[in-house]
Structures are given as C-alpha cells and as structure tokens.
XYZ file of C-alpha atoms in Angstrom:
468
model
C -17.591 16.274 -0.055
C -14.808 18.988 -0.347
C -13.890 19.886 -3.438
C -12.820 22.502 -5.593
C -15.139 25.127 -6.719
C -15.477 25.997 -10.803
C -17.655 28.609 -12.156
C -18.809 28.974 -15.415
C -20.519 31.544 -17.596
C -21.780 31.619 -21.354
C -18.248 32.476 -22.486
C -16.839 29.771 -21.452
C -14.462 31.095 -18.595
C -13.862 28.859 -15.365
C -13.153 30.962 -12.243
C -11.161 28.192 -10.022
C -11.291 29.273 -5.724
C -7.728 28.578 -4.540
C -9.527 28.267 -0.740
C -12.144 25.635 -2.366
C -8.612 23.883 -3.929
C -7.033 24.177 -0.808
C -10.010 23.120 1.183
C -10.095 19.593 -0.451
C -6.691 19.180 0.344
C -8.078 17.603 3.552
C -8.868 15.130 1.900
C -7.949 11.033 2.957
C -4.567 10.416 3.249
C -3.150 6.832 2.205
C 0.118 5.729 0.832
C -0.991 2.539 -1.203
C -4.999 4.645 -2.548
C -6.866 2.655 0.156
C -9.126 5.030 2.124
C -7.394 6.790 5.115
C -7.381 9.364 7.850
C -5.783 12.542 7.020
C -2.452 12.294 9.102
C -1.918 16.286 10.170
C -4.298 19.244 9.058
C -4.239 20.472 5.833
C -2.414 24.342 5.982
C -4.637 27.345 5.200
C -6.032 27.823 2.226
C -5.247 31.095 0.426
C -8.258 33.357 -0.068
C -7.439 34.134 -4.114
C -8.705 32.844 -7.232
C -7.653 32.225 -10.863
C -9.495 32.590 -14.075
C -8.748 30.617 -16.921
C -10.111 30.907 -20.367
C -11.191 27.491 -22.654
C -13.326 26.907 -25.189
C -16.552 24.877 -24.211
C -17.145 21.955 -25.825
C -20.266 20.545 -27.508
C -20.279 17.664 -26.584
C -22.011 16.692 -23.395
C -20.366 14.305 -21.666
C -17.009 16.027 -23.148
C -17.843 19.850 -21.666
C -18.524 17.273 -17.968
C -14.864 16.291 -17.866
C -13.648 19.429 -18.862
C -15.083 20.714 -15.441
C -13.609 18.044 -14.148
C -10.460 18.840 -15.860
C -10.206 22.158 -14.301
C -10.644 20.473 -10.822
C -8.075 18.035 -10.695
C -5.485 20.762 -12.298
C -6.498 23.320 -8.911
C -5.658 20.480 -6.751
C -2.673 19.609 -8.245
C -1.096 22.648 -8.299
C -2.395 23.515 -4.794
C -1.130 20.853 -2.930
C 1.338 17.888 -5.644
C 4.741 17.766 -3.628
C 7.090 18.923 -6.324
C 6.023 23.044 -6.779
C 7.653 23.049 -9.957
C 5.274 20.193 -10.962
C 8.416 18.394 -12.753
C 9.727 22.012 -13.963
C 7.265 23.278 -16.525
C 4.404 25.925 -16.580
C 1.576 23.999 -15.118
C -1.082 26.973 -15.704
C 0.078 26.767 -19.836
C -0.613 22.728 -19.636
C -4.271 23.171 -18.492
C -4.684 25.552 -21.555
C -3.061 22.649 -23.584
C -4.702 20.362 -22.180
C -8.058 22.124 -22.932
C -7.516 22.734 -26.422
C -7.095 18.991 -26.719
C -9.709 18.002 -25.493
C -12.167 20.527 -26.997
C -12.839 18.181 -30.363
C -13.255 14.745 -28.591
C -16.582 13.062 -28.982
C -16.142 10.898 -25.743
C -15.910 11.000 -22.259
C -13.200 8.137 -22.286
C -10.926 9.447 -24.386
C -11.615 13.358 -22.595
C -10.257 11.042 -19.292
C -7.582 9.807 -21.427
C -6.565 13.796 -22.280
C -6.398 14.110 -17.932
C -4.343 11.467 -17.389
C -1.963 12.589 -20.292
C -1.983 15.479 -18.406
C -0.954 14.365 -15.024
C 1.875 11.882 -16.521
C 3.839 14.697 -17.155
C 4.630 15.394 -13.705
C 6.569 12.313 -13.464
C 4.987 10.765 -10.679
C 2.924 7.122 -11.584
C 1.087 7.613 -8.302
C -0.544 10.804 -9.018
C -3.792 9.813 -11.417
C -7.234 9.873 -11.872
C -9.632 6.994 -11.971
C -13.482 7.209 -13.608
C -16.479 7.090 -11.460
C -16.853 3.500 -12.070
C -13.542 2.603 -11.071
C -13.888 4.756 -8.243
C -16.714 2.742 -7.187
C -15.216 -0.740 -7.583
C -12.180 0.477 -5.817
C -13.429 2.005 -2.331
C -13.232 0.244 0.305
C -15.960 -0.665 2.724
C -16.630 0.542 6.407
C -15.538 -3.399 7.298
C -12.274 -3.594 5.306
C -13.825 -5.721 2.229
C -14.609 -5.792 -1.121
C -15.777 -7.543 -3.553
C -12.878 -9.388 -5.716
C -10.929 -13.154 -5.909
C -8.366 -11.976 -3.071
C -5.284 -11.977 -4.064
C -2.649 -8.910 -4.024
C -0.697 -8.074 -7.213
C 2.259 -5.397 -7.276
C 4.769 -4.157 -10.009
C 7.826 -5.277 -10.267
C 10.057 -1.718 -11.018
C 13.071 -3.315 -13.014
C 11.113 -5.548 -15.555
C 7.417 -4.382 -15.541
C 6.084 -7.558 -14.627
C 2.296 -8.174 -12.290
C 3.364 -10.622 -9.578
C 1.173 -11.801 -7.221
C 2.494 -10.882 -4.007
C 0.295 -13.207 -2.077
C -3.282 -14.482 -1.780
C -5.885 -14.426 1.261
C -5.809 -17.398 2.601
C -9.113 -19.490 2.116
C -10.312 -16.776 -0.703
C -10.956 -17.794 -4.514
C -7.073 -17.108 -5.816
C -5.734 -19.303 -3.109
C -8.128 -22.147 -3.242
C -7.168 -22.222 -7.202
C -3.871 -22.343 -6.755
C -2.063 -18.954 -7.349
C 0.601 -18.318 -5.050
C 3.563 -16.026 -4.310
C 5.872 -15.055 -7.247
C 2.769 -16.105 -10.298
C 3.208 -13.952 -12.854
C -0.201 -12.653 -14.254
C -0.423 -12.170 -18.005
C -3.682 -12.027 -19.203
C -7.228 -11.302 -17.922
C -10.276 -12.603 -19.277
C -8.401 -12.529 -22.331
C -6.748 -9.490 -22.511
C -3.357 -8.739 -21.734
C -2.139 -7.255 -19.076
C 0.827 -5.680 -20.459
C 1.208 -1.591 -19.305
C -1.207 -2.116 -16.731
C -0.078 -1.138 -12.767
C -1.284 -3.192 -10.004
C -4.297 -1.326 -9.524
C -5.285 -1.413 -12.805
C -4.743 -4.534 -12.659
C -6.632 -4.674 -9.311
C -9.548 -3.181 -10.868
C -10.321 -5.264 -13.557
C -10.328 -8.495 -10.914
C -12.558 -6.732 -8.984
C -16.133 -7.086 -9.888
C -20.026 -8.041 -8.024
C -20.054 -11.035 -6.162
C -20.982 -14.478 -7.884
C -19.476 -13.142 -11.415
C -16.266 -15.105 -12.410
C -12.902 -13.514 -13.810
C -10.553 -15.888 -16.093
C -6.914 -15.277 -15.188
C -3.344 -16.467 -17.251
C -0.373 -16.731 -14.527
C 2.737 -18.363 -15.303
C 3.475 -20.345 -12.641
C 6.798 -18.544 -10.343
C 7.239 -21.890 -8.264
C 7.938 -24.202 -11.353
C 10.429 -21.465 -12.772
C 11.972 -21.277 -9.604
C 12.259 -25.044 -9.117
C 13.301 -26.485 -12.623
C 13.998 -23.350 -14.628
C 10.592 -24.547 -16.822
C 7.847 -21.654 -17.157
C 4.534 -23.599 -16.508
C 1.845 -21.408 -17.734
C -2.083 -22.125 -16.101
C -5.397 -20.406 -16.474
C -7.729 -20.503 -13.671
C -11.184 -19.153 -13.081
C -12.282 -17.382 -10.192
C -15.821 -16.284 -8.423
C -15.271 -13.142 -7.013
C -16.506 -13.238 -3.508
C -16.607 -10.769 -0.229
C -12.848 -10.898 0.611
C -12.132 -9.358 3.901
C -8.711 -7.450 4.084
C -7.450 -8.091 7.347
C -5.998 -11.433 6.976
C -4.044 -11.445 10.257
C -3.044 -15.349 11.119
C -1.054 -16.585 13.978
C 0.551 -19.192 15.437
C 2.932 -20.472 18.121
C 6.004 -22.164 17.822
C 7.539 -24.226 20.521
C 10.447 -26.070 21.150
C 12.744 -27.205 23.831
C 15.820 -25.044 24.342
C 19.203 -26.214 25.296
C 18.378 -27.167 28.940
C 15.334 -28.511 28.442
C 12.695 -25.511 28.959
C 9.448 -24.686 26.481
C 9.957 -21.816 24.492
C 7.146 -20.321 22.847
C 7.367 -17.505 19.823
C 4.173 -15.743 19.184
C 3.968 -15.433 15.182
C 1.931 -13.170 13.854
C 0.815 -12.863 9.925
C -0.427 -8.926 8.844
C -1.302 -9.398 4.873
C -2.587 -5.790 4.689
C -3.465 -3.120 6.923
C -7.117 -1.858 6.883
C -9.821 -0.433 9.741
C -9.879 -3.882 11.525
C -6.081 -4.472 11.396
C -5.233 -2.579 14.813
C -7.660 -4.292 16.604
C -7.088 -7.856 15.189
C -3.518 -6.999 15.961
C -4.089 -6.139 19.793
C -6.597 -8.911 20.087
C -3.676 -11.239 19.099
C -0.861 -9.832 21.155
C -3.055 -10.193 24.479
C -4.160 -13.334 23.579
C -0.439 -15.103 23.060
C 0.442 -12.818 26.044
C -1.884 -15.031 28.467
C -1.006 -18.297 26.652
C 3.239 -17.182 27.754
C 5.037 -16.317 24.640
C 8.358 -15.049 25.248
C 9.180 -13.690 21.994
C 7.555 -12.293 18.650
C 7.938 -12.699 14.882
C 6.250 -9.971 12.757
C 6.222 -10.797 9.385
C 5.264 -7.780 7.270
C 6.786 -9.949 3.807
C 4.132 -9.252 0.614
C 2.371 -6.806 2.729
C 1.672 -4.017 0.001
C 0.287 -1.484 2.587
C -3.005 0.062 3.034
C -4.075 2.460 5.786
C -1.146 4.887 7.124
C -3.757 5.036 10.316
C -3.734 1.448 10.840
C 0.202 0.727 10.545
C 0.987 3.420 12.853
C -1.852 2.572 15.098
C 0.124 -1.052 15.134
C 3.747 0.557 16.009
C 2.567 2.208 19.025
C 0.937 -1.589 20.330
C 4.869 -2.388 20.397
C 6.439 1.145 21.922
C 6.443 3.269 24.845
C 6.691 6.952 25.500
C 6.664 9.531 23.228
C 8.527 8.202 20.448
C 8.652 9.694 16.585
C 6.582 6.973 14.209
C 7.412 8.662 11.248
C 8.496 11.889 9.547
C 6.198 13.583 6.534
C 8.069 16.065 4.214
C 5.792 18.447 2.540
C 6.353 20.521 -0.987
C 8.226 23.014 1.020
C 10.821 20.442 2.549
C 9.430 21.132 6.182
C 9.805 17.865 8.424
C 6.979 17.399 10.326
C 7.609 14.684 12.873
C 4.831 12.223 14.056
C 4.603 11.289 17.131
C 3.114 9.311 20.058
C 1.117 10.424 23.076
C 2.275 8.493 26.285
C 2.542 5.271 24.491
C 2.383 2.222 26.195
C 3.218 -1.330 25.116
C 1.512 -4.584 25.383
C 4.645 -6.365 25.656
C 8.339 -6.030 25.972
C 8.828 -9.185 24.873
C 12.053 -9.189 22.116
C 10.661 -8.473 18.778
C 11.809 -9.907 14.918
C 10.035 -8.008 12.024
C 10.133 -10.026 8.399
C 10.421 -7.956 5.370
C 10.955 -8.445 1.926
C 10.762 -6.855 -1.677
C 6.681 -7.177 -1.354
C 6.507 -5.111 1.739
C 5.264 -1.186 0.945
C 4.452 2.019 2.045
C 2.637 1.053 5.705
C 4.742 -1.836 5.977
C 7.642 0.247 5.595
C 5.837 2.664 7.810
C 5.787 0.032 10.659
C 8.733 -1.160 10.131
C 11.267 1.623 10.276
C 9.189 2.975 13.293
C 10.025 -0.314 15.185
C 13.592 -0.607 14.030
C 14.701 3.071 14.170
C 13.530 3.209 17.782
C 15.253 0.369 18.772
C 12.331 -2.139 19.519
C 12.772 -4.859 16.743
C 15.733 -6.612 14.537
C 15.022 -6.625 10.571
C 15.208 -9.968 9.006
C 14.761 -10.591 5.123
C 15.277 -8.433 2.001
C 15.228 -4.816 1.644
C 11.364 -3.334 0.992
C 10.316 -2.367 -1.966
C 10.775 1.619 -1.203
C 7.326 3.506 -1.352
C 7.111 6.290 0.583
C 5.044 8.460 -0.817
C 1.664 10.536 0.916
C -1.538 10.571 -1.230
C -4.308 12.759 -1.026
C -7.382 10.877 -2.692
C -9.962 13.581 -3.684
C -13.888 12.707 -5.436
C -14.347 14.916 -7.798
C -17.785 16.043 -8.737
C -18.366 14.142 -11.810
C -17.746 10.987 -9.234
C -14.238 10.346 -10.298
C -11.316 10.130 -7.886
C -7.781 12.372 -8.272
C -5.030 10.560 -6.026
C -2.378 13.447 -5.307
C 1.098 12.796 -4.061
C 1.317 15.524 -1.825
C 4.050 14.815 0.394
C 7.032 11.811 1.532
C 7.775 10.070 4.278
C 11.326 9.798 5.979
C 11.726 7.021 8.622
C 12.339 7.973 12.513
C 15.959 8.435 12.057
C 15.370 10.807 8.742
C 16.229 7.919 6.843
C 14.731 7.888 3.354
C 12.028 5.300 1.733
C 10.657 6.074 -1.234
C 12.267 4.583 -4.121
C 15.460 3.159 -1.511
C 13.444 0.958 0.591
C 14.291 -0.490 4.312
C 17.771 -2.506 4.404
C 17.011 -5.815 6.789
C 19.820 -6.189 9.744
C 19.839 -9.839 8.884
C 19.506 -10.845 5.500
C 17.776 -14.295 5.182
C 19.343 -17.227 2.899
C 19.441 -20.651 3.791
C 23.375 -21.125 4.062
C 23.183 -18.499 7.416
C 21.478 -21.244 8.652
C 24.137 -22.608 11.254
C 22.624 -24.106 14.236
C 20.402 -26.837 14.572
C 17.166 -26.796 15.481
C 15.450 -29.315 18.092
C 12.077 -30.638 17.650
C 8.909 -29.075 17.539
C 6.895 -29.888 20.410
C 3.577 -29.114 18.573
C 3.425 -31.086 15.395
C 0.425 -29.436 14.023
C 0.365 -28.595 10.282
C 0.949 -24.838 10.508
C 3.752 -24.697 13.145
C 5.793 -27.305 11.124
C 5.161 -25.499 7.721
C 6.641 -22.229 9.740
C 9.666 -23.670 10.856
C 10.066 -25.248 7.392
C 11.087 -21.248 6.327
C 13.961 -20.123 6.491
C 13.890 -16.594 7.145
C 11.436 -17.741 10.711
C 14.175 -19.960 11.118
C 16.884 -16.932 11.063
C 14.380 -14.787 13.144
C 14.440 -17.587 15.681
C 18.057 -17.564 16.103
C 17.933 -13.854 16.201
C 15.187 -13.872 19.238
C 17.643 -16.765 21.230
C 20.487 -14.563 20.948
C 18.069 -11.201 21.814
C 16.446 -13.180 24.780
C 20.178 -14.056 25.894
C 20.918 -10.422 26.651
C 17.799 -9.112 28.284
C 14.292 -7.965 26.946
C 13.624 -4.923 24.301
C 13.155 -2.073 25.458
C-alpha cells in the first residue's frame, strides 16, 4: 500500500519523505471516488524531505490521527492541482492545524480538525473519510456493494439530495423512489449539509439490516405543484453496479421497411460495464439494428477506465478520448491504440443534468470526434481527476490532482457538455407510426420524449450515410 512515510522521535518531530509522498501519488485514479486505474504514471518523485515540528498529544487515539494528519498534508501538497493550494501557506496550516488538534480527547473530532483543514483549499472533492467509511465505501472486485441501490447527487444551485435514479429490481426501486425524490431525512436524521456520498454512506450498510428513508415525492410536485412527502424502508441487499438494460425499438418507416434502434441503458460505469457494453453491441449487431441510442441521463460516473474503455467500442483509429491537465497546466492527451469499432452504425447519446464525470468522459469523446449527436440537457460539469490514497490508520484521502478537458480542449468541470439537440416535447414535429413490438418496455421507451427526438435525429443521420 503506498503511502507516505512519517518518522517520529521522543520530541515529537515528524520527518515527512517527499519520494514516499510522491510515491503514493500512484495511487487509483477516479473522477466520481469509485476505485480506478491510474490513467498515466505518476511523475518522479523528488528525493528531499521536510521536517516539521508539533507537539505530541496524549491522547492515544488523538497522537494516531495526528500521524495521519501529517500524511494527508504530504500528499496534498505533493500532488492537489492548484500549487498555491487556494493561495495561502500550506506548510503554516499543518502547524495550525496541529496546534488544534493537540487538546482534543477524540479521534472524531481530531478527523473533524483534517477535514477543516482540507476545506480551505476550496475544493469539496478533496476530503478524507474514516476507516469505517472507507470500508463501507470500496467497491468490490465484481462491481457491488452492499446498500438499497439507488444513486443520489447534489443539486449545486439549491443544496438539495435528489435521487438521480434507482437500480432497477433493487430495494429503492421496488419501494417506490424514483427520479427527481428529494431525500430529507435518514433513519431520522436529517440530511441537511450532507453531499451525496455522505449521504451514500449512511444508506450503505451489511446485508439484511434495513435503513428508513424521508423523500418528498419529485413526480407529484412536478405533476400538480403538491409536495407529497413518503417514508419508506429498505433492506439493504448486494446491489450490483452495472445496471446496463437494453432494448429494441421497431417500427415501419415511410415505405414500409422494419427499422430497428438498438437502445442501450449504462446507469454507472464499474469493472463489468465494458464488457456488458460489448456483449450488448454484438448481440443487437446479429439481431440487425441499424442505429443506436446511448443514454448516459442520471449516470453519475464511476470508473474513468471503464467509460473510456466504452468510447473506443464506438471509434476507430487513433483518436484523442480525453485531455488531463495537471497542476502545472501541461495537456496531456489520451489516446487510442489502433481502435476499432464494433459498429458504424449512426449513433444518439442522451444526456442530462444527472450525467457526471465518466459520462461526460464518454460523451465528449464520442461527440468531439464526430461519432455521435447530443440529445438532452447540458451535464452536470464534473471534471475533475482524483487520486484516492489509504492512509495507514485505514482512512482514505481523495486528492483532486488534476482536470479533464474534452477532445476538442473544451472545458467540463463546473460548465458541463451542451446537447446538439435539446429535448422538450413541443420539438416533437413528426409523427410517429406504430410500434411493431408491443411489449411493455419498447412502448414505455417510445413514450419519452427525448428517445423520441433521438429517433428523429437517427432518420435524418441514416438519410445521409453512416457515422464515421
């Protein structure tokens, strides 16, 4: 387990290695905290080191994060993107930070002094989590954990949890919650300052234990301007995070042929994603769809690996996926190897506010090189690279360590991905004939509007000639 090196003598003095700080900056690399490959090496670490002087608490458990104190603050000011770590003297905040911490009687509130620390570099994404949060939050070898399924996100402009969708079949779904719920309580306590992984964490749990949830219900509000509020409770189960569904839609076109449109549902991307994904092209591919609809809408992210091994299953050559921009401002392009597509079939990728950081990932790769039209509402604009460290103590330090620009140097983080077609019922202009499969899932499909838009996009793609 890299990570940095502290040393520590009867005096209390902690010699930090700036190669053992720079070494665990090979860490994982994720943009939404889910376990990932690192993307590029990490650059060489510098063979110096740095003494700094604090006073040694007595308290136990209190002198244990203060080692872990001085380990998070190495990494962070090896490797956080902004080098002037939101302009102030980083080495004086340790020592601040320190002296705070040195009366504290607990190891909570010792955590509490790191986390103060790190919120003054102005980044929300850069934190530390306990041991025991680290533990309920890792993700297994198979893509699962243990939880009630559903996928919560914070909305910027008012604060608010929304549940950004639910795994179909899973514990939140079969009680009801749904797109657009707003959660307000669990098990009694209030959500209120919490971010969707907080959030996350406390839903999260051993399998057969229950969780009581308070949502107010976003359908109602939307329907009847009423606020229906509704508490559920759920049995957290096994939920497996690579919920990719599909479906084909058929219909007769204006002279009487069958026309097929692969659809294809990705909820999240983790380790199985890729080859669910592949499994599913190939398959519609014998059964002779003609065009795809990739809907990406309330996908928060998940494994930078997996999204861009799903761009290159729709590109050929040697194409740029994405650009990373480090603390220095050098563009490092990423790129294929002799890519080759399973199909050249004309692509539609579905967006909205709920799609993040590997969504937007997959997404500008596709649409910056050409291969697919955007349909919905612009993403949600998180393009940030995280380093995700264990500490010693078990804990877990997520870094921000670097952005992402789109193929075309187009920016993400905090701007988002602007559709091509923006999807509202009254663009809805030409009819649609009927369904020749009348089965429950196709119809509900067509029943959207923004597949309906994509659909119209594909006919008028298809009439000029394949992607390329």
């Amino acid at each position: 387990m890299p990570t940095a090196a502290s040393e520590r003598d009867g005096g209390g003095r902690a010699a930090l290695g700036k190669a053992a700080a720079g070494l665990a900056a090979a860490a994982v690399v994720s943009l939404t905290g889910l376990a990932a490959e690192p993307l590029s090496p990490p650059p060489p670490a510098r063979a110096e080191s740095l003494t700094v002087a604090f006073p040694v608490s007595k308290a136990r458990e209190v002198n244990r994060v203060q080692r872990t104190l001085v380990e998070a603050w190495g990494l962070i000011r090896e490797t956080f993107v902004d080098p002037t770590f939101n302009h102030q003297d980083w080495d004086m905040r340790l020592q601040q930070t320190m002296v705070e911490m040195f009366p504290l009687k607990s190891e909570d509130a010792a955590y509490g002094k790191i986390s103060g620390m790190l919120s003054t570099l102005g980044d929300p994404f850069t934190k530390i989590i306990s041991p025991k949060e680290y533990q309920s939050f890792r993700i297994g070898s198979d893509g699962s954990v243990q939880g009630v399924g559903v996928f919560i996100n914070k909305e910027p402009s008012s604060g608010r949890l929304l549940v950004m969708d639910c795994i179909e079949g899973g514990p939140a779904d079969r009680a009801g919650l749904h797109g657009g719920d707003e959660l307000v309580e669990i098990d009694g306590k209030s959500v209120s300052g919490l971010d969707g992984e907080a959030a996350a964490q406390r839903l999260r749990g051993r399998v057969g234990t229950t969780v009581k949830v308070k949502v107010l219900d976003g359908t109602e509000n939307e329907r009847n301007g009423r606020i229906r509020q509704k508490e559920v409770q759920l049995s957290r189960e096994v939920i497996n995070l690579s919920p990719l569904s599909t479906a084909i839609i058929s219909h007769r076109s204006d002279d009487g042929r069958e026309c097929k449109t692969g659809y294809v549902r990705l909820a999240a991307f983790s380790q199985t994603a890729a080859a669910e994904m592949e499994s599913a092209i190939k398959k519609m591919e014998d059964e002779g769809v003609q065009s795809y609809i990739l809907d990406l809408r309330n996908n928060p992210g998940g494994l930078v690996k997996a999204g861009l091994d799903v761009a290159q299953m729709w590109l050929d050559g040697n194409e740029t996926l994405v650009n990373t921009v480090d603390r220095e401002g050098n563009v490092l392009p990423i790129n294929m190897a002799r890519g080759h597509s399973l199909t050249h079939d004309p692509l539609v990728v579905l967006v909205n506010e709920g799609s993040a950081s590997a969504s937007e990932i997959l997404a500008g790769a596709l649409h910056d090189n050409g291969r697919a039209i955007l349909v919905g509402h612009r993403t949600f604009g998180k393009g940030k690279i995280q380093s995700v460290t264990e500490l010693d103590d078990g804990s877990a330090l997520f870094i921000t360590v670097a952005k992402y620009l789109s193929p075309a140097l187009h920016e993400i983080d905090q701007v988002g991905i602007q559709p091509d077609i923006q999807c509202t019922p009254e663009m809805l202009s030409l009819p649609r004939a009927p369904s020749l499969k009348e089965d429950d899932k196709a119809t509900n499909l067509e029943m959207d509007s923004c597949i309906m838009v994509a659909e119209q996009a594909l006919e008028i793609e298809k009439s000029k000639g394949s992607a390329s």
